[in-house]
Coordinates of C-alpha atoms and ligand atoms in Angstrom, one line a residue:
M1 CA 61.8 146.1 60.4
P2 CA 59.8 148.9 62.7
S3 CA 56.2 148.7 60.9
W4 CA 53.8 151.0 58.5
D5 CA 51.2 153.3 59.5
R6 CA 50.2 152.6 55.9
S7 CA 50.7 150.3 53.5
V8 CA 50.3 150.3 49.1
D9 CA 51.3 150.1 45.8
F10 CA 52.2 152.9 44.6
L11 CA 53.6 156.9 46.8
V12 CA 53.6 159.5 44.9
V13 CA 55.3 161.9 46.0
G14 CA 54.2 165.7 45.1
S15 CA 50.6 166.7 43.7
G16 CA 51.3 168.6 40.3
A17 CA 50.6 166.6 36.5
A18 CA 53.8 164.2 36.8
G19 CA 52.2 163.4 40.1
M20 CA 49.0 162.8 39.4
T21 CA 48.7 162.0 35.8
A22 CA 51.6 159.5 36.9
A23 CA 48.6 158.1 40.1
L24 CA 45.5 158.0 38.3
R25 CA 47.8 155.6 36.1
A26 CA 48.6 153.4 38.8
H27 CA 45.0 153.1 40.8
D28 CA 44.0 152.5 36.6
L29 CA 46.5 149.3 36.2
G30 CA 44.9 147.5 40.0
G31 CA 47.7 149.6 41.9
E32 CA 46.6 151.2 45.8
T33 CA 47.6 154.7 45.2
L34 CA 48.9 157.9 47.9
V35 CA 49.6 161.4 47.1
V36 CA 51.6 163.1 49.7
E37 CA 51.7 167.3 49.2
K38 CA 54.4 169.1 50.9
S39 CA 51.9 172.2 50.9
P40 CA 48.5 172.5 52.3
L41 CA 47.3 173.7 48.1
F42 CA 47.3 170.3 44.8
G43 CA 48.6 171.6 41.9
G44 CA 51.8 173.0 42.0
S45 CA 54.3 174.8 39.5
S46 CA 50.8 172.8 37.3
A47 CA 48.1 174.5 38.4
L48 CA 49.4 177.9 37.9
S49 CA 50.8 176.7 34.0
G50 CA 49.8 177.7 30.8
G51 CA 48.4 173.9 31.3
V52 CA 49.7 173.5 27.5
A53 CA 51.4 170.1 26.4
W54 CA 53.1 169.8 23.8
V55 CA 53.1 166.3 22.1
P56 CA 54.2 165.3 19.1
N57 CA 51.7 162.8 16.3
N58 CA 48.8 163.1 18.6
P59 CA 46.0 162.0 19.0
L60 CA 44.1 165.3 17.8
M61 CA 46.7 166.4 14.9
A62 CA 44.8 164.3 12.3
G63 CA 41.7 166.5 13.5
A64 CA 42.4 169.2 13.1
G65 CA 44.2 167.9 9.7
I66 CA 48.2 168.3 10.2
S67 CA 49.7 164.9 10.0
D68 CA 52.7 163.6 11.6
S69 CA 54.3 160.7 13.4
A70 CA 56.6 159.0 15.6
E71 CA 59.8 159.5 13.8
E72 CA 59.1 163.2 12.2
G73 CA 59.0 163.8 16.4
L74 CA 61.6 161.9 17.4
R75 CA 63.4 163.7 14.6
Y76 CA 62.4 166.9 15.8
L77 CA 63.6 166.3 19.3
E78 CA 66.9 164.4 18.0
S79 CA 68.0 167.9 16.2
V80 CA 66.7 170.7 18.7
T81 CA 68.0 168.2 22.3
A82 CA 71.0 168.2 20.5
G83 CA 72.8 165.7 22.2
S84 CA 72.3 166.7 26.0
S85 CA 69.3 164.1 26.1
T86 CA 69.2 159.9 25.3
T87 CA 67.7 159.2 22.1
E88 CA 65.7 156.7 24.6
K89 CA 64.4 158.3 26.1
L90 CA 62.9 160.8 24.0
R91 CA 61.4 157.7 21.8
A92 CA 59.9 156.5 25.0
Y93 CA 59.2 160.3 25.0
V94 CA 57.6 160.3 21.3
E95 CA 55.8 156.8 21.8
T96 CA 53.8 157.4 24.9
A97 CA 52.7 160.6 25.5
P98 CA 49.7 160.5 22.5
R99 CA 49.3 157.4 23.9
M100 CA 49.0 158.5 28.0
M101 CA 46.7 161.1 25.7
L102 CA 44.4 159.2 24.4
T103 CA 44.0 157.0 27.4
L104 CA 43.4 159.7 29.5
A105 CA 40.4 161.2 26.9
E106 CA 39.1 158.1 26.9
C107 CA 39.4 157.4 30.7
S108 CA 39.0 160.6 32.7
H109 CA 37.5 163.8 32.8
V110 CA 41.7 165.0 30.7
H111 CA 40.9 166.6 28.0
F112 CA 42.9 168.3 25.7
E113 CA 42.6 170.7 22.7
C114 CA 44.7 171.2 19.9
V115 CA 46.0 175.1 18.4
P116 CA 46.5 174.6 15.1
G117 CA 48.9 177.5 15.1
Y118 CA 50.6 177.5 17.6
P119 CA 54.3 176.7 16.3
D120 CA 57.3 174.1 17.4
Y121 CA 59.7 176.5 19.2
Y122 CA 62.2 176.1 15.8
P123 CA 59.8 174.9 13.7
E124 CA 62.7 174.9 10.7
E125 CA 64.9 172.2 12.0
A126 CA 64.4 169.1 10.4
G127 CA 60.8 167.5 11.8
G128 CA 59.9 170.9 13.0
K129 CA 55.8 171.5 12.9
K130 CA 53.7 175.0 12.2
G131 CA 50.6 174.2 14.7
G132 CA 49.6 171.1 15.9
R133 CA 51.3 169.6 18.7
S134 CA 51.3 172.6 21.2
C135 CA 47.7 171.3 22.7
E136 CA 45.6 173.0 25.8
P137 CA 43.6 171.1 28.6
A138 CA 39.7 172.7 27.9
V139 CA 38.7 174.8 29.3
F140 CA 37.2 173.2 33.1
D141 CA 33.8 174.5 36.1
G142 CA 36.5 174.5 38.9
L143 CA 32.5 173.9 40.4
R144 CA 32.2 170.2 39.8
L145 CA 35.9 170.3 42.6
G146 CA 33.0 170.9 45.6
D147 CA 35.1 171.9 48.4
E148 CA 38.1 170.7 47.3
L149 CA 37.8 173.7 44.8
E150 CA 39.5 175.7 48.3
R151 CA 42.6 174.1 47.9
M152 CA 44.0 174.5 45.1
R153 CA 46.9 176.7 44.5
L154 CA 45.9 179.7 42.3
I155 CA 46.9 182.7 40.6
D156 CA 46.6 185.8 42.6
K157 CA 43.6 186.9 41.0
K158 CA 45.9 190.8 41.1
N159 CA 47.3 189.4 38.2
L160 CA 44.9 187.9 36.2
I161 CA 43.9 189.9 33.5
L162 CA 40.7 192.3 35.1
G163 CA 40.8 190.7 38.1
G164 CA 40.9 187.5 37.3
R165 CA 37.6 187.1 35.5
L166 CA 38.4 186.9 32.6
T167 CA 39.2 183.3 30.9
V168 CA 41.3 183.2 28.9
K169 CA 43.1 180.1 26.6
V170 CA 45.9 179.8 24.2
A171 CA 43.6 179.6 21.4
D172 CA 42.5 183.4 21.9
S173 CA 45.3 185.1 23.0
K174 CA 47.2 185.2 19.6
A175 CA 43.8 186.7 18.1
L176 CA 44.1 189.1 21.2
M177 CA 46.7 190.6 20.3
A178 CA 45.9 192.2 17.5
G179 CA 43.8 195.0 20.1
G180 CA 40.1 196.0 18.8
W181 CA 36.9 195.3 18.3
P182 CA 37.5 192.3 18.5
V183 CA 39.1 191.9 21.7
A184 CA 36.9 194.3 23.3
R185 CA 34.0 192.0 21.9
F186 CA 35.8 189.2 23.7
M187 CA 35.8 191.1 27.1
L188 CA 32.7 191.4 27.3
R189 CA 31.9 188.3 26.0
G190 CA 33.8 187.3 29.2
L191 CA 32.5 189.8 31.5
F192 CA 28.7 189.0 31.0
S193 CA 29.3 184.9 32.0
Y194 CA 31.7 185.8 34.5
Y195 CA 29.0 188.1 36.7
T196 CA 26.5 185.7 35.2
N197 CA 27.9 182.5 36.8
L198 CA 25.5 182.7 40.0
R199 CA 26.9 179.5 41.8
A200 CA 30.6 180.6 41.3
R201 CA 29.5 184.5 42.8
R202 CA 28.1 183.4 45.7
K203 CA 31.1 181.2 46.4
G204 CA 33.4 184.4 45.9
L205 CA 35.9 186.6 42.8
V206 CA 37.5 183.8 41.6
N207 CA 37.3 182.7 38.1
T208 CA 35.8 179.4 38.8
N209 CA 35.3 178.5 34.9
F210 CA 39.0 177.8 34.3
S211 CA 41.1 177.7 30.8
L212 CA 45.4 176.8 31.8
G213 CA 46.9 175.1 33.5
A214 CA 43.8 175.7 35.9
A215 CA 41.3 174.0 33.8
L216 CA 44.3 170.5 33.6
A217 CA 44.7 170.3 37.3
G218 CA 41.3 171.0 37.7
R219 CA 40.7 168.1 35.8
L220 CA 44.2 165.7 37.1
R221 CA 42.5 165.7 40.5
L222 CA 38.6 165.9 40.0
S223 CA 40.2 162.4 38.1
L224 CA 41.7 160.9 40.9
M225 CA 38.6 162.2 43.8
D226 CA 36.0 160.0 41.1
R227 CA 38.6 156.7 41.7
E228 CA 38.8 157.5 45.1
V229 CA 42.7 158.3 45.2
P230 CA 43.7 160.0 48.2
V231 CA 45.2 162.8 47.9
W232 CA 47.3 163.8 51.3
L233 CA 47.9 167.9 52.0
D234 CA 50.1 169.3 54.3
T235 CA 53.1 166.1 53.5
P236 CA 55.7 166.5 52.8
L237 CA 58.7 163.2 51.7
Q238 CA 60.9 163.5 55.2
D239 CA 63.2 160.4 53.7
L240 CA 62.8 157.4 51.4
I241 CA 63.0 153.6 53.4
D242 CA 65.0 151.0 51.9
D243 CA 65.1 147.1 52.0
G244 CA 69.0 146.0 50.7
G245 CA 69.2 149.1 48.1
R246 CA 65.0 148.8 47.4
I247 CA 63.0 151.5 48.0
V248 CA 60.3 150.0 49.6
G249 CA 58.7 152.8 50.7
A250 CA 59.1 156.7 52.7
L251 CA 59.3 158.5 55.9
V252 CA 56.2 161.6 55.9
E253 CA 54.9 164.3 58.2
R254 CA 51.3 164.1 58.9
E255 CA 49.9 166.8 61.3
G256 CA 52.9 166.8 63.4
R257 CA 53.7 162.9 62.8
P258 CA 56.0 161.1 61.1
L259 CA 54.5 158.0 59.6
R260 CA 55.6 155.2 58.0
I261 CA 54.0 155.3 54.7
Q262 CA 55.3 151.2 52.8
A263 CA 55.2 151.1 48.8
K264 CA 55.8 148.1 47.8
K265 CA 55.3 148.9 43.7
G266 CA 57.4 151.5 44.5
V267 CA 57.3 155.2 44.9
L268 CA 57.2 157.9 42.5
L269 CA 59.9 161.1 42.9
A270 CA 57.2 164.1 41.5
A271 CA 58.4 167.6 43.9
G272 CA 58.9 169.9 41.1
G273 CA 62.3 171.8 41.3
F274 CA 64.6 173.5 43.1
E275 CA 64.1 176.9 42.0
R276 CA 62.9 178.0 46.0
N277 CA 65.1 176.7 46.9
L278 CA 67.9 180.0 47.3
E279 CA 70.7 177.7 48.4
M280 CA 70.3 175.5 46.3
R281 CA 69.9 177.9 43.2
Q282 CA 72.9 179.4 44.7
R283 CA 75.1 176.2 44.8
Y284 CA 73.8 174.9 41.3
Q285 CA 72.8 177.7 38.6
P286 CA 74.8 180.1 37.0
A287 CA 75.5 183.6 38.6
P288 CA 73.6 185.7 39.5
T289 CA 71.1 184.4 40.6
S290 CA 67.6 185.0 42.7
D291 CA 64.7 183.1 44.3
R292 CA 62.3 185.6 43.4
W293 CA 62.9 186.1 39.6
T294 CA 61.3 182.7 39.3
A295 CA 57.6 182.2 39.1
G296 CA 57.5 178.7 40.2
C297 CA 55.5 177.4 42.8
E298 CA 57.1 178.6 46.3
A299 CA 56.6 174.8 47.7
N300 CA 59.3 173.6 45.4
T301 CA 62.1 173.9 47.4
G302 CA 64.6 170.1 46.3
D303 CA 63.9 168.2 49.3
T304 CA 63.7 165.9 47.7
V305 CA 67.2 165.4 46.4
A306 CA 69.2 165.0 49.8
P307 CA 67.2 161.8 50.8
A308 CA 67.6 160.2 46.9
L309 CA 71.1 161.3 47.1
A310 CA 71.8 159.3 50.6
K311 CA 70.0 156.0 48.8
G312 CA 72.2 156.7 45.5
A313 CA 70.8 158.7 43.6
S314 CA 72.7 160.9 40.6
L315 CA 72.6 163.9 39.0
D316 CA 72.1 166.2 35.8
L317 CA 71.6 169.7 34.1
M318 CA 72.0 171.0 37.6
D319 CA 72.5 174.4 35.8
E320 CA 69.5 174.6 34.2
A321 CA 65.6 176.1 34.1
W322 CA 62.8 176.3 32.0
W323 CA 63.8 179.8 31.2
C324 CA 61.6 183.0 30.6
P325 CA 62.5 186.6 30.8
S326 CA 60.6 187.8 34.3
M327 CA 59.3 190.9 34.9
L328 CA 58.7 192.2 38.9
I329 CA 55.7 193.9 39.8
P330 CA 55.7 195.4 43.0
S331 CA 52.8 194.8 46.1
M332 CA 52.7 191.5 43.6
N333 CA 53.6 187.9 43.3
P334 CA 53.8 185.7 41.4
V335 CA 56.1 188.3 38.7
R336 CA 55.0 188.0 35.3
V337 CA 56.3 186.4 32.9
V338 CA 58.0 187.8 29.6
I339 CA 56.8 185.6 26.4
Y340 CA 55.1 188.4 24.4
E341 CA 55.8 191.7 25.4
K342 CA 60.0 191.1 23.9
N343 CA 58.0 190.3 20.7
L344 CA 56.8 192.9 20.2
P345 CA 56.6 195.5 17.4
G346 CA 58.3 199.2 18.5
G347 CA 60.6 197.4 21.4
V348 CA 63.6 196.4 21.5
I349 CA 65.9 194.7 24.9
V350 CA 69.2 196.2 25.7
D351 CA 72.3 196.2 28.2
R352 CA 73.8 198.8 30.0
R353 CA 75.3 199.6 27.2
G354 CA 72.1 200.7 25.7
R355 CA 72.6 196.9 23.4
R356 CA 71.0 195.3 21.7
F357 CA 72.1 191.6 22.3
M358 CA 70.3 189.2 21.4
N359 CA 67.0 188.5 18.7
E360 CA 64.2 189.7 21.3
A361 CA 62.0 187.4 19.6
E362 CA 63.4 183.7 20.5
P363 CA 62.3 181.6 21.8
Y364 CA 62.2 182.7 25.7
N365 CA 64.2 179.4 27.0
D366 CA 66.7 181.4 24.7
V367 CA 66.1 184.9 26.1
G368 CA 67.0 183.7 29.5
K369 CA 70.7 182.0 28.6
S370 CA 71.5 185.0 25.8
M371 CA 70.9 187.1 28.9
Y372 CA 73.6 185.8 30.5
R373 CA 75.5 184.7 27.5
A374 CA 75.8 188.5 27.5
N375 CA 76.7 190.0 31.3
T376 CA 79.9 189.9 31.6
S377 CA 82.1 193.0 32.6
E378 CA 80.8 195.6 30.0
G379 CA 77.5 194.5 28.9
L380 CA 76.5 193.7 32.0
A381 CA 72.5 192.3 30.8
I382 CA 71.0 191.4 34.6
P383 CA 68.9 192.8 34.2
A384 CA 67.7 194.7 31.1
F385 CA 65.6 196.9 29.7
L386 CA 62.7 196.7 27.2
V387 CA 62.6 199.7 26.2
F388 CA 59.6 201.0 23.9
D389 CA 58.0 204.2 22.5
G390 CA 54.7 205.8 22.7
T391 CA 52.7 203.4 19.6
F392 CA 53.5 200.3 21.9
R393 CA 52.3 202.0 25.2
R394 CA 49.1 202.7 23.4
K395 CA 48.5 199.0 21.6
Y396 CA 50.2 196.8 24.0
S397 CA 49.8 195.8 27.8
C398 CA 52.7 195.0 29.4
G399 CA 53.0 193.0 32.4
P400 CA 50.1 194.5 34.9
M401 CA 50.4 197.6 31.9
M402 CA 46.5 197.0 30.0
P403 CA 47.5 199.3 26.8
G404 CA 47.6 203.2 26.4
A405 CA 43.6 203.2 24.4
T406 CA 42.1 201.6 27.4
T407 CA 44.8 202.5 30.7
P408 CA 45.9 205.2 29.8
D409 CA 49.8 206.2 32.4
W410 CA 47.2 208.5 34.9
A411 CA 45.0 205.5 35.8
L412 CA 47.2 202.7 36.8
P413 CA 48.7 201.8 40.2
K414 CA 51.0 204.5 41.1
V415 CA 52.9 202.6 42.1
L416 CA 54.1 201.1 38.7
E417 CA 55.0 204.5 37.9
G418 CA 59.8 204.7 39.0
N419 CA 58.8 200.8 40.7
F420 CA 58.0 199.6 38.3
F421 CA 58.5 200.6 35.1
E422 CA 60.1 204.6 33.9
K423 CA 59.6 207.3 30.8
S424 CA 60.5 210.3 29.6
E425 CA 60.0 211.9 26.5
S426 CA 63.6 212.3 24.6
L427 CA 65.4 208.2 24.4
D428 CA 68.1 210.4 26.6
G429 CA 65.9 210.7 29.6
L430 CA 64.7 208.0 28.8
A431 CA 68.4 206.8 29.0
R432 CA 69.7 208.5 31.9
K433 CA 67.1 207.7 34.4
I434 CA 67.4 203.9 34.2
G435 CA 70.9 203.9 34.0
V436 CA 71.8 203.6 30.9
D437 CA 74.2 204.8 28.3
A438 CA 72.6 207.0 25.9
D439 CA 73.8 207.6 23.3
G440 CA 74.5 203.5 23.3
L441 CA 70.7 203.6 23.1
I442 CA 69.5 206.4 21.3
E443 CA 72.2 205.0 18.3
T444 CA 70.8 201.2 19.0
V445 CA 66.8 202.5 18.1
R446 CA 68.4 203.8 15.1
C447 CA 69.5 200.6 13.4
F448 CA 66.9 199.6 14.7
N449 CA 64.2 201.8 13.3
E450 CA 65.2 201.5 10.0
F451 CA 65.0 197.3 10.3
A452 CA 61.9 198.1 10.9
R453 CA 61.2 199.9 8.0
T454 CA 63.4 196.9 5.6
G455 CA 61.7 194.6 7.7
K456 CA 65.4 192.3 8.5
D457 CA 66.9 192.5 11.2
P458 CA 70.8 191.6 9.9
D459 CA 71.7 191.1 13.8
F460 CA 69.6 188.8 15.1
G461 CA 67.2 187.7 12.5
R462 CA 64.7 189.3 14.0
G463 CA 61.3 187.7 13.6
D464 CA 63.0 185.0 10.4
S465 CA 61.4 181.9 12.3
L466 CA 57.7 180.9 11.6
Q467 CA 57.8 180.8 15.4
D468 CA 59.2 184.4 16.1
R469 CA 56.1 185.9 15.0
Y470 CA 54.0 183.9 17.0
Y471 CA 53.0 186.0 20.0
T472 CA 53.3 189.6 18.1
A473 CA 50.9 192.3 16.1
K474 CA 49.3 192.1 13.2
A475 CA 51.3 192.7 10.7
E476 CA 52.1 196.4 9.9
G477 CA 55.4 197.2 8.0
P478 CA 57.0 193.5 5.7
N479 CA 57.8 192.5 8.9
P480 CA 55.1 192.0 12.3
S481 CA 58.1 191.5 14.7
L482 CA 60.0 195.2 14.1
G483 CA 58.5 198.8 14.0
P484 CA 60.4 201.5 14.9
I485 CA 60.2 202.9 18.3
E486 CA 60.1 207.3 18.1
K487 CA 56.8 208.6 19.2
P488 CA 57.8 209.6 22.9
P489 CA 57.3 209.1 25.5
F490 CA 59.7 206.5 26.2
Y491 CA 59.2 203.5 28.4
A492 CA 61.9 201.2 30.2
V493 CA 61.0 197.8 32.7
K494 CA 63.6 195.7 34.1
V495 CA 63.2 192.5 32.3
Y496 CA 66.1 189.4 34.9
P497 CA 66.0 185.8 33.8
G498 CA 63.8 184.1 35.2
D499 CA 62.4 180.6 34.9
L500 CA 59.4 178.6 35.2
G501 CA 61.2 176.3 37.7
T502 CA 64.1 174.7 37.4
K503 CA 64.9 171.4 35.4
G504 CA 67.9 169.7 36.9
G505 CA 67.8 166.9 38.8
F506 CA 68.1 162.3 39.1
R507 CA 69.0 161.0 35.6
T508 CA 66.5 158.6 34.6
D509 CA 66.2 156.0 32.1
A510 CA 64.0 155.7 29.3
R511 CA 61.2 153.8 32.4
A512 CA 61.7 156.6 34.9
R513 CA 63.9 154.9 36.7
I514 CA 66.1 156.8 38.8
L515 CA 69.9 156.1 38.1
T516 CA 73.1 156.1 40.2
D517 CA 76.8 157.5 39.1
S518 CA 77.4 154.4 37.5
D519 CA 75.2 153.9 35.6
E520 CA 72.4 151.2 38.1
V521 CA 68.5 151.3 38.4
I522 CA 67.8 151.7 41.6
P523 CA 64.8 149.3 42.3
G524 CA 61.4 150.8 43.7
L525 CA 62.4 155.1 43.2
Y526 CA 60.9 156.8 39.8
A527 CA 61.3 160.4 39.0
A528 CA 59.8 162.4 36.3
G529 CA 58.6 165.8 36.4
N530 CA 61.7 168.6 36.8
C531 CA 62.6 166.6 40.2
S532 CA 64.2 164.8 37.4
A533 CA 66.8 166.0 34.4
A534 CA 64.6 166.6 32.2
V535 CA 63.9 164.8 29.4
M536 CA 64.3 167.1 27.0
G537 CA 67.7 168.6 27.4
R538 CA 69.2 172.1 28.4
T539 CA 66.7 173.1 25.9
Y540 CA 62.4 173.4 25.0
P541 CA 60.8 171.9 21.9
G542 CA 57.3 173.4 21.6
A543 CA 55.2 175.1 24.5
G544 CA 53.6 172.9 26.6
G545 CA 57.0 171.1 26.3
T546 CA 57.5 170.6 30.2
I547 CA 54.1 169.7 30.9
G548 CA 53.4 167.0 28.6
P549 CA 56.8 165.5 29.4
A550 CA 56.3 165.7 33.4
M551 CA 52.8 163.7 32.4
A552 CA 54.4 161.0 30.1
F553 CA 57.3 159.8 32.1
G554 CA 54.7 160.5 35.0
Y555 CA 53.0 157.2 33.1
I556 CA 56.0 155.9 32.2
A557 CA 56.3 155.0 35.7
A558 CA 53.3 153.9 37.0
E559 CA 53.2 151.3 33.8
H560 CA 56.6 150.2 35.4
A561 CA 56.3 149.9 38.6
L562 CA 52.2 148.0 38.2
G563 CA 54.1 146.3 35.6
Ligands
FAD601 C1 53.6 180.4 35.5 C2 53.5 179.8 34.6 C3 53.7 179.2 33.1 C4 53.9 177.6 32.1 N1 53.4 177.5 31.5 C5 54.0 176.5 30.9 C6 52.8 175.5 29.8 O1 52.5 176.2 29.5 N2 53.3 174.5 29.4 C7 54.6 173.5 30.0 O2 55.0 172.7 29.6 N3 54.6 174.2 30.9 C8 54.9 175.2 31.5 N4 55.3 176.2 32.8 C9 55.5 175.2 33.2 C10 55.3 174.1 34.1 O3 54.5 173.7 34.7 C11 56.4 172.7 35.8 O4 57.8 173.2 34.6 C12 55.1 171.8 35.6 O5 54.3 171.9 35.7 C13 55.7 170.4 36.6 O6 55.4 169.4 37.3 P1 55.3 169.1 38.0 O7 54.5 167.7 38.5 O8 57.0 167.9 37.9 O9 56.2 170.1 39.5 P2 54.9 171.1 39.7 O10 53.3 170.8 39.0 O11 55.3 172.5 40.6 O12 54.8 170.1 41.2 C14 55.1 170.0 42.0 C15 54.3 169.5 43.0 O13 55.4 169.2 44.6 C16 55.5 169.1 46.0 N5 56.3 169.0 46.9 C17 57.5 169.8 46.9 N6 57.9 169.3 48.0 C18 57.4 168.2 48.4 C19 58.1 167.2 49.6 N7 58.7 167.9 50.1 N8 57.3 165.5 50.1 C20 55.5 166.1 49.1 N9 55.4 167.4 47.6 C21 56.7 168.0 47.2 C22 55.3 171.1 45.4 O14 54.2 171.5 46.5 C23 54.3 170.6 44.1 O15 52.5 170.7 44.7 C24 55.0 177.1 33.2 C25 55.2 177.5 34.2 C26 54.4 178.5 35.2 C27 55.3 178.8 36.7

């Protein structure tokens, strides 16, 4: 074999949550570790995300007075994955993730806080919980990264609340739905802390008091910096190198030069999904599809698939994604994900016939699936339309539209009307503008208003589950998820079956080792996060159900490789 340009014990491909967690663990187990990252920025989708990790029986639950156990977590996961994952992997998850969280809290900057009231996405299933398993990263001062802050992937600041000036935690978001003075107080306090953070203001406009995924990526990166684990940016993986069937290294490109990196103990592929690769989407995902509907990181183009397939890797769940409806905002990228707008009273989602086709408040992963199911030749549900009335508009935000009470229509950016939303004084007029059957829409709204009065949605059961009622407003009627659509003007926004990233990839075992079609392990080759077939199968168990397993299986891979 030709000589190596660099030799390490453990090579990690990708600097998202899976990759950085694995690198941290591998280093702490004594392995010389290197992270190679394709883009000039570290963090991947993990840095753009909510940063929430869903961990059953996590060490923070006891402090919040919530009981849980690995058995309950496993029972729940077996129930909701319904055969689309394996018991061995689910067991490995419920056993490892709490231990990982504890070790990270003790040995690194990666600290989480429990969100006690955030229910599992199917809290009524066996083993489901009303809260506590979803944990968010503690707020993090980005200035602690020093110059490395410049190299962190950050959400386009135009897309954040008040131009990125506020630090909003997941735990705050429910309270913020209530509106009124508490929200005004929150905003004022937030703006005060933003403008008085003089060290950060000297560096520019970006709010460096990070919450959500930015806090997670920042905390992981700082922990790697403490350990002097190198993260080579602008260094894409190009190929894997094997010796008699064992993966012993990789070919990467750095500063325009190919480099051969030896990985004595193993290579972990943690390069995210293929959400930004249109050709792969068209090949594997349900139609119609687009690389513009995803909120995932632009560098996630499935680059590791071809090299690993050439070494015998097998794939699974390639037709799946972490579905999450999205709205496209002219002149703004990334897209806006529709997490709460779909649940709020005074709004419905309809197809071209003007008919509802799902419980809009169901978990966003299920909304994506419902949209594809409903996209028949009669229904045409892609795109669908979120229709709401003047009361909704006055009280709540919708994508880039802040509540009308503070930002009336005349104060919105001009580009939005006609591009992002349509508006009319009547439902009939609105239907004509958006190309939806007017009689269908009027009838749907008439029925829905009746459901709002009785508090029961006999068609789709909206608001029946505790989950439906998490992201919604203060109860005004008998069901906080339902409210009449009656006050003009009426509005409509297009909704697409977007995603937070794809979740199909390499089939792995409970130790994150990549398997061949005949279930043989490929020695030395591991996968975690969105480039592996999701441990959670075809479901999304709760908020944090993608980052939790990404981190845990990165951790498991490092432990296995380093012995
Ligand atoms: C807006 C948004 C909100 C979300 N909120 C949550 C949440 O709160 N909780 C949750 O669980 N999930 C959430 N998700 C989903 C979650 O962010 C992802 O599923 C998760 O971060 C994937 O982690 P990863 O480590 O697998 O990939 P990523 O974090 O995407 O990292 C992959 C990295 O690999 C790099 N890479 C790609 N190709 C190569 C190559 N050839 N060589 C080297 N490097 C390469 C990429 O540049 C990237 O940096 C959210 C996603 C979005 C977009």
